[in-house]
Amino acid sequence: MLRNPAFRARVSFTCVLAVGWSLAGLAGTARGATFVGDADCISCHQPQGVAFARTAHHNTSSLPSRETIHGRFDPGANILRSVNNRDLHFEMEATPEGFTQTAKIRISPTQVLARTEKIGVVIGSGRKGQTYLFWDGDQLFELPVSYWTALGAWINSPSYPDGTASFERPVFARCLECHATRFTSTAPPLNRFDASSLVLGVNCEKCHGPGSEHVARFRSPNPPRTPAAMAIVNPARLPRDRQIDVCALCHAGIGESVDAPLSFAAGDDLSRHLKFPVLDESAPIDVHASQVQLLERSRCFRASPGLTCATCHDVHRPQRNLAEFAQACRKCHAVESCRKFPSLGVAIATDCVRCHMPDQETNQIIASLNGKSLQPKVRNHRIAIYPESTK
């Protein structure tokens, strides 16, 4: 592996710089409770736990394997060639030692510089795409090549412009806070972590709090009989604002850290941990990672005091059928009241989401392939009338 200035490029930082944490304010959990892991949760909560293991939340990060990496390693499909630099290409390989990305850049007719790094962490369930991280000692960095599921192709990772062979973009604690359940920082520098501490994916205790006391009480001869004695957070029993805060930790944007990562726990007031900009009502909001702000702009949200993210989402199982979401809409909205009903009839009964919460391109994730920009589509969570989606 060669390290050379030819492999360096300007790095753009999009994660909030923050490090360290304390486990405080765990509303509903017993003081001093510790994490037990999903296996203990699933031992009692089947089939809920088994279904949750298939969700995008649970698989938002993982260790590399043939099953978790969606990108292809077979000859011909494992190459990404630069459009802006004909002397540069990347090769992805699956070896007995692990999965690697290699940048190769020809600097003369007879000399090629190469740098190889091993995939250490897979980010993303693969439904839309994946990005990959590597360890340099105990520092965590983003690899320059990602995978785009819809195209079935390797692409330049976001913030890595085509034509550069950089491996220098660090991964900070705020990034991991949404893509992992737990970790221990050993900063400085701000991308230094104890790799053995990293609990990947969004696990049960991310939203329910540490479960050791809960497990102990239910395994005792006299298990608890009231919610107050269960020593666990049930987000459904929290006030509306606190319920939404559980989701807003990751679905309201990066924000500005007021407290350290992992200090927030279900039941806390998120504003004490993260600060989000107060926007004018007419200011645009990007569809990526701003689902909460967009939902709060909806008339449905403002007119329905009981409406939360869980009104439509069952986070314990995969949900991919838009018709299923439409059932929640029809609890308040008669099909006949839709302006498209006269022309389309009952066919619209299962199509509420496609029209009123359309998929739209995000400007916050921009990758590139063959010199062209790629922007994934994310569902707009502002429930409204979009003329372009109802034509």
Coordinates of C-alpha atoms in Angstrom, one line a residue:
M1 CA 0.0 0.0 0.0
L2 CA 1.5 3.3 -1.1
R3 CA 0.6 6.6 0.5
N4 CA 1.4 9.5 -1.7
P5 CA 0.3 13.2 -2.1
A6 CA -1.3 12.1 -5.4
F7 CA -3.9 10.4 -3.3
R8 CA -4.9 13.5 -1.3
A9 CA -7.7 15.9 -2.0
R10 CA -9.6 18.6 -0.2
V11 CA -11.9 17.1 2.4
S12 CA -15.4 18.5 3.0
F13 CA -16.8 17.9 6.5
T14 CA -20.5 17.5 6.8
C15 CA -20.8 15.8 10.2
V16 CA -21.0 17.8 13.4
L17 CA -17.8 17.7 15.4
A18 CA -18.6 16.3 18.7
V19 CA -17.2 13.6 20.9
G20 CA -17.8 11.8 24.2
W21 CA -21.1 11.2 26.0
S22 CA -22.8 10.3 29.2
L23 CA -25.7 7.9 29.7
A24 CA -28.1 10.2 31.4
G25 CA -31.8 11.0 31.4
L26 CA -33.0 7.5 30.5
A27 CA -36.7 8.1 31.2
G28 CA -38.5 4.9 32.0
T29 CA -35.4 2.9 32.6
A30 CA -33.9 2.0 36.0
R31 CA -30.9 4.1 37.1
G32 CA -27.7 2.2 36.4
A33 CA -29.1 -0.1 33.8
T34 CA -26.7 -1.4 31.2
F35 CA -27.1 -2.6 27.6
V36 CA -27.7 -6.3 27.0
G37 CA -27.9 -6.6 23.2
D38 CA -30.6 -7.7 20.8
A39 CA -30.4 -11.4 21.6
D40 CA -31.8 -10.9 25.1
C41 CA -34.6 -8.8 23.7
I42 CA -35.5 -11.2 21.0
S43 CA -35.6 -14.1 23.4
C44 CA -38.9 -12.7 24.8
H45 CA -40.1 -10.5 22.0
Q46 CA -40.7 -12.8 19.1
P47 CA -41.7 -12.5 16.3
Q48 CA -41.3 -8.8 16.7
G49 CA -37.6 -9.0 17.1
V50 CA -37.1 -11.3 14.2
A51 CA -39.0 -9.0 11.9
F52 CA -37.0 -6.0 13.2
A53 CA -33.8 -7.7 12.2
R54 CA -34.9 -7.3 8.5
T55 CA -35.6 -3.5 8.7
A56 CA -33.4 -0.8 7.1
H57 CA -33.0 0.7 10.6
H58 CA -31.4 -2.5 12.0
N59 CA -29.2 -2.9 8.9
T60 CA -28.1 0.7 8.6
S61 CA -24.6 -0.5 9.4
S62 CA -23.0 -3.9 9.5
L63 CA -19.7 -5.8 9.3
P64 CA -18.6 -6.6 5.8
S65 CA -19.6 -9.9 4.3
R66 CA -21.0 -11.3 1.0
E67 CA -24.5 -10.9 2.4
T68 CA -24.1 -7.3 3.7
I69 CA -22.1 -5.8 0.8
H70 CA -24.4 -5.3 -2.2
G71 CA -21.6 -4.2 -4.6
R72 CA -20.3 -6.8 -7.1
F73 CA -16.8 -8.2 -7.0
D74 CA -16.9 -10.4 -10.1
P75 CA -14.4 -9.4 -12.9
G76 CA -15.7 -6.5 -15.1
A77 CA -18.3 -5.5 -12.5
N78 CA -15.7 -4.6 -9.9
I79 CA -14.1 -1.6 -11.6
L80 CA -14.9 2.1 -11.4
R81 CA -13.0 4.2 -14.0
S82 CA -12.6 7.9 -13.6
V83 CA -14.0 10.1 -16.4
N84 CA -12.0 13.2 -15.5
N85 CA -8.7 11.4 -15.0
R86 CA -8.1 8.6 -17.5
D87 CA -5.0 7.5 -15.5
L88 CA -7.2 6.6 -12.5
H89 CA -9.4 3.7 -11.7
F90 CA -10.6 1.8 -8.6
E91 CA -10.8 -2.0 -8.2
M92 CA -13.0 -3.7 -5.6
E93 CA -11.9 -7.2 -4.6
A94 CA -13.1 -10.0 -2.3
T95 CA -10.2 -11.9 -0.8
P96 CA -9.7 -14.5 1.9
E97 CA -8.5 -11.6 4.1
G98 CA -11.5 -9.4 3.5
F99 CA -13.1 -7.0 1.0
T100 CA -10.9 -4.2 -0.4
Q101 CA -10.9 -1.0 -2.5
T102 CA -7.8 -0.2 -4.4
A103 CA -7.1 3.1 -6.2
K104 CA -4.6 2.8 -9.1
I105 CA -3.2 5.9 -10.7
R106 CA -0.7 5.8 -13.6
I107 CA 1.9 8.5 -13.1
S108 CA 4.2 7.4 -16.1
P109 CA 4.1 4.8 -18.9
T110 CA 5.9 2.4 -16.6
Q111 CA 4.8 3.4 -13.0
V112 CA 1.5 2.9 -11.3
L113 CA 0.8 4.0 -7.7
A114 CA -1.7 2.0 -5.8
R115 CA -3.4 2.3 -2.4
T116 CA -5.5 -0.5 -0.9
E117 CA -7.8 -0.3 2.1
K118 CA -10.0 -3.0 3.6
I119 CA -13.7 -2.4 4.1
G120 CA -14.3 -2.3 7.9
V121 CA -17.9 -1.1 8.2
V122 CA -20.8 -1.2 5.7
I123 CA -23.1 1.9 5.9
G124 CA -26.6 1.5 4.6
S125 CA -29.0 -1.4 4.2
G126 CA -28.5 -1.3 0.5
R127 CA -32.1 -0.5 -0.4
K128 CA -30.9 2.7 -2.1
G129 CA -27.1 2.2 -1.8
Q130 CA -24.2 1.8 0.5
T131 CA -21.0 3.6 1.5
Y132 CA -18.1 1.9 3.1
L133 CA -15.7 2.8 5.9
F134 CA -12.1 1.7 6.7
W135 CA -10.0 1.7 9.7
D136 CA -6.5 3.3 9.7
G137 CA -5.3 2.1 13.1
D138 CA -8.2 3.3 15.4
Q139 CA -9.3 6.2 13.1
L140 CA -12.3 5.7 10.9
F141 CA -12.5 7.1 7.3
E142 CA -14.9 6.9 4.4
L143 CA -13.8 5.0 1.3
P144 CA -13.9 6.8 -2.0
V145 CA -16.2 4.3 -3.8
S146 CA -19.8 3.6 -2.9
Y147 CA -22.5 1.4 -4.5
W148 CA -25.8 2.6 -6.1
T149 CA -28.4 -0.1 -5.9
A150 CA -30.8 1.3 -8.6
L151 CA -28.0 1.3 -11.1
G152 CA -26.3 -1.8 -9.9
A153 CA -23.0 0.0 -10.1
W154 CA -20.1 1.3 -8.1
I155 CA -20.0 5.1 -7.9
N156 CA -17.8 7.9 -6.5
S157 CA -18.7 8.3 -2.9
P158 CA -20.5 11.6 -1.8
S159 CA -18.0 14.4 -1.3
Y160 CA -15.4 12.5 -3.3
P161 CA -15.2 14.3 -6.7
D162 CA -14.5 12.2 -9.7
G163 CA -10.8 12.2 -10.8
T164 CA -9.4 12.2 -7.3
A165 CA -7.9 9.2 -5.4
S166 CA -8.5 10.5 -1.8
F167 CA -9.0 8.3 1.3
E168 CA -9.0 11.2 3.7
R169 CA -12.6 11.9 4.7
P170 CA -13.0 11.2 8.4
V171 CA -16.1 9.8 10.0
F172 CA -17.1 11.6 13.2
A173 CA -19.2 10.6 16.2
R174 CA -22.4 12.4 15.0
C175 CA -22.3 10.3 11.9
L176 CA -22.1 7.1 13.9
E177 CA -24.8 8.3 16.3
C178 CA -27.4 7.6 13.6
H179 CA -25.8 4.6 11.9
A180 CA -24.9 2.7 15.1
T181 CA -26.3 1.9 18.5
R182 CA -23.2 2.4 20.6
F183 CA -19.5 3.3 20.4
T184 CA -16.6 4.6 22.5
S185 CA -14.6 7.6 21.3
T186 CA -10.9 7.8 22.1
A187 CA -10.5 11.3 20.6
P188 CA -8.5 13.3 19.7
P189 CA -8.6 13.2 16.7
L190 CA -12.4 13.3 16.4
N191 CA -12.6 10.2 14.2
R192 CA -10.8 7.9 16.7
F193 CA -12.9 5.1 18.2
D194 CA -12.5 1.8 20.0
A195 CA -13.4 -0.6 17.2
S196 CA -14.4 -3.3 19.7
S197 CA -17.0 -1.0 21.2
L198 CA -18.9 -0.4 18.0
V199 CA -22.4 -1.9 18.1
L200 CA -23.6 -1.6 14.5
G201 CA -27.1 -1.0 13.3
V202 CA -30.0 0.6 15.1
N203 CA -30.8 -2.0 17.8
C204 CA -33.7 -2.4 20.3
E205 CA -32.0 -0.4 23.0
K206 CA -31.3 2.6 20.8
C207 CA -35.0 3.5 21.2
H208 CA -36.0 1.6 24.4
G209 CA -32.9 2.4 26.5
P210 CA -30.5 -0.1 28.2
G211 CA -32.4 -3.3 29.1
S212 CA -30.4 -5.0 31.9
E213 CA -32.8 -4.2 34.7
H214 CA -35.8 -4.8 32.5
V215 CA -34.5 -8.3 31.7
A216 CA -33.6 -9.0 35.3
R217 CA -37.1 -8.1 36.5
F218 CA -38.9 -10.2 34.0
R219 CA -36.6 -13.2 34.8
S220 CA -37.3 -12.9 38.5
P221 CA -39.9 -15.0 40.3
N222 CA -42.2 -11.9 40.5
P223 CA -42.1 -10.2 37.1
P224 CA -43.5 -6.6 37.0
R225 CA -47.2 -6.1 36.3
T226 CA -47.4 -2.4 35.6
P227 CA -45.7 -0.3 32.9
A228 CA -44.0 1.9 35.5
A229 CA -42.2 -1.2 37.0
M230 CA -40.9 -2.6 33.7
A231 CA -37.7 -0.5 33.7
I232 CA -37.8 0.1 30.0
V233 CA -38.8 3.0 27.8
N234 CA -41.9 2.4 25.6
P235 CA -41.9 5.4 23.2
A236 CA -45.6 4.9 22.5
R237 CA -46.3 5.9 26.1
L238 CA -44.3 9.1 25.8
P239 CA -45.9 12.5 25.2
R240 CA -46.2 13.4 21.5
D241 CA -43.2 15.7 21.4
R242 CA -41.0 13.2 23.2
Q243 CA -42.2 10.4 20.8
I244 CA -41.2 12.5 17.8
D245 CA -37.8 13.4 19.4
V246 CA -36.9 9.7 19.4
C247 CA -37.2 9.8 15.6
A248 CA -35.8 13.3 15.2
L249 CA -32.5 12.3 16.6
C250 CA -31.7 11.0 13.1
H251 CA -34.6 12.2 11.0
A252 CA -34.3 15.9 11.6
G253 CA -30.9 16.5 10.1
I254 CA -27.4 16.8 11.6
G255 CA -28.2 19.8 13.8
E256 CA -25.7 21.5 16.1
S257 CA -24.5 19.5 19.1
V258 CA -25.5 21.0 22.4
D259 CA -24.5 17.9 24.3
A260 CA -22.2 15.0 23.4
P261 CA -23.3 12.1 21.0
L262 CA -25.2 9.2 22.7
S263 CA -26.3 11.4 25.6
F264 CA -29.8 11.6 24.3
A265 CA -32.2 8.8 25.3
A266 CA -35.8 8.1 24.6
G267 CA -37.9 10.4 26.8
D268 CA -35.4 13.2 26.8
D269 CA -36.1 16.6 25.3
L270 CA -33.9 16.5 22.1
S271 CA -33.5 20.3 22.1
R272 CA -31.2 19.8 25.2
H273 CA -28.9 17.7 23.0
L274 CA -29.2 19.0 19.5
K275 CA -30.1 22.4 18.1
F276 CA -31.8 22.7 14.7
P277 CA -32.1 26.0 12.8
V278 CA -35.4 27.8 13.0
L279 CA -36.5 28.3 9.5
D280 CA -39.0 30.7 7.9
E281 CA -42.1 28.9 6.9
S282 CA -41.4 29.5 3.3
A283 CA -37.7 28.4 3.5
P284 CA -37.0 25.2 1.5
I285 CA -36.2 22.0 3.4
D286 CA -34.3 19.2 1.8
V287 CA -36.1 15.8 1.8
H288 CA -33.1 14.0 3.1
A289 CA -32.9 13.5 6.9
S290 CA -35.5 16.3 7.5
Q291 CA -38.6 14.2 7.7
V292 CA -39.6 15.6 11.1
Q293 CA -39.5 19.2 10.0
L294 CA -41.4 18.5 6.8
L295 CA -44.1 16.5 8.7
E296 CA -44.5 19.4 11.1
R297 CA -45.3 21.7 8.2
S298 CA -48.2 19.5 7.2
R299 CA -51.8 20.5 7.8
C300 CA -52.5 16.9 8.8
F301 CA -49.9 17.1 11.6
R302 CA -51.1 20.5 12.8
A303 CA -54.8 19.4 12.8
S304 CA -54.2 16.0 14.4
P305 CA -52.8 16.2 18.0
G306 CA -52.3 12.5 18.1
L307 CA -50.4 12.2 14.8
T308 CA -46.8 11.0 15.3
C309 CA -44.3 9.1 13.1
A310 CA -45.7 5.9 14.5
T311 CA -49.2 6.7 13.1
C312 CA -47.9 5.4 9.8
H313 CA -44.6 3.6 10.6
D314 CA -44.3 0.3 12.4
V315 CA -40.5 0.4 13.0
H316 CA -40.5 -3.2 14.1
R317 CA -41.0 -4.7 10.6
P318 CA -40.1 -3.8 7.0
Q319 CA -42.8 -1.6 5.3
R320 CA -42.5 -1.3 1.5
N321 CA -46.2 -1.3 0.4
L322 CA -47.5 2.2 -0.2
A323 CA -51.1 0.9 -0.1
E324 CA -50.6 -0.1 3.5
F325 CA -49.6 3.5 4.4
A326 CA -52.8 4.7 2.7
Q327 CA -54.8 3.0 5.3
A328 CA -53.6 5.5 7.9
C329 CA -54.7 8.4 5.5
R330 CA -58.2 6.9 5.1
K331 CA -58.8 7.0 8.9
C332 CA -59.3 10.8 8.5
H333 CA -59.8 11.3 4.7
A334 CA -62.7 9.8 2.7
V335 CA -61.7 8.6 -0.7
E336 CA -64.6 10.5 -2.2
S337 CA -63.1 13.8 -0.9
C338 CA -60.0 13.6 -3.2
R339 CA -60.3 15.9 -6.2
K340 CA -59.1 13.0 -8.4
F341 CA -61.9 10.7 -7.3
P342 CA -64.3 11.8 -10.1
S343 CA -61.8 10.8 -12.8
L344 CA -60.0 7.9 -11.1
G345 CA -62.6 6.5 -8.7
V346 CA -61.7 4.0 -5.9
A347 CA -58.3 3.3 -7.7
I348 CA -56.9 6.2 -5.7
A349 CA -57.7 4.5 -2.3
T350 CA -54.3 2.9 -2.2
D351 CA -52.3 5.8 -3.8
C352 CA -52.4 8.5 -1.2
V353 CA -48.6 8.5 -0.5
R354 CA -47.4 8.5 -4.1
C355 CA -49.4 11.7 -4.8
H356 CA -49.2 13.5 -1.4
M357 CA -45.8 12.5 -0.3
P358 CA -43.8 12.1 -3.5
D359 CA -40.2 10.8 -3.9
Q360 CA -38.0 13.8 -4.6
E361 CA -34.3 14.2 -5.2
T362 CA -32.1 15.3 -2.3
N363 CA -29.4 17.9 -2.7
Q364 CA -27.6 16.7 0.4
I365 CA -26.3 13.5 -1.1
I366 CA -24.6 14.0 -4.4
A367 CA -22.4 11.2 -5.9
S368 CA -21.1 10.8 -9.4
L369 CA -20.8 8.1 -12.1
N370 CA -19.3 8.5 -15.6
G371 CA -19.0 12.3 -15.0
K372 CA -22.7 12.7 -14.1
S373 CA -24.1 13.7 -10.8
L374 CA -26.4 11.3 -9.0
Q375 CA -28.9 12.3 -6.4
P376 CA -31.1 9.7 -4.7
K377 CA -34.8 10.2 -4.2
V378 CA -36.2 10.4 -0.7
R379 CA -39.9 10.6 0.2
N380 CA -41.1 14.1 1.1
H381 CA -42.8 13.9 4.5
R382 CA -44.6 17.2 4.0
I383 CA -48.2 15.9 3.4
A384 CA -49.5 18.3 0.8
I385 CA -50.9 18.6 -2.8
Y386 CA -48.2 18.3 -5.4
P387 CA -49.6 19.1 -8.9
E388 CA -46.6 17.5 -10.6
S389 CA -47.3 14.1 -8.9
T390 CA -51.0 14.0 -9.6
K391 CA -50.9 14.5 -13.4

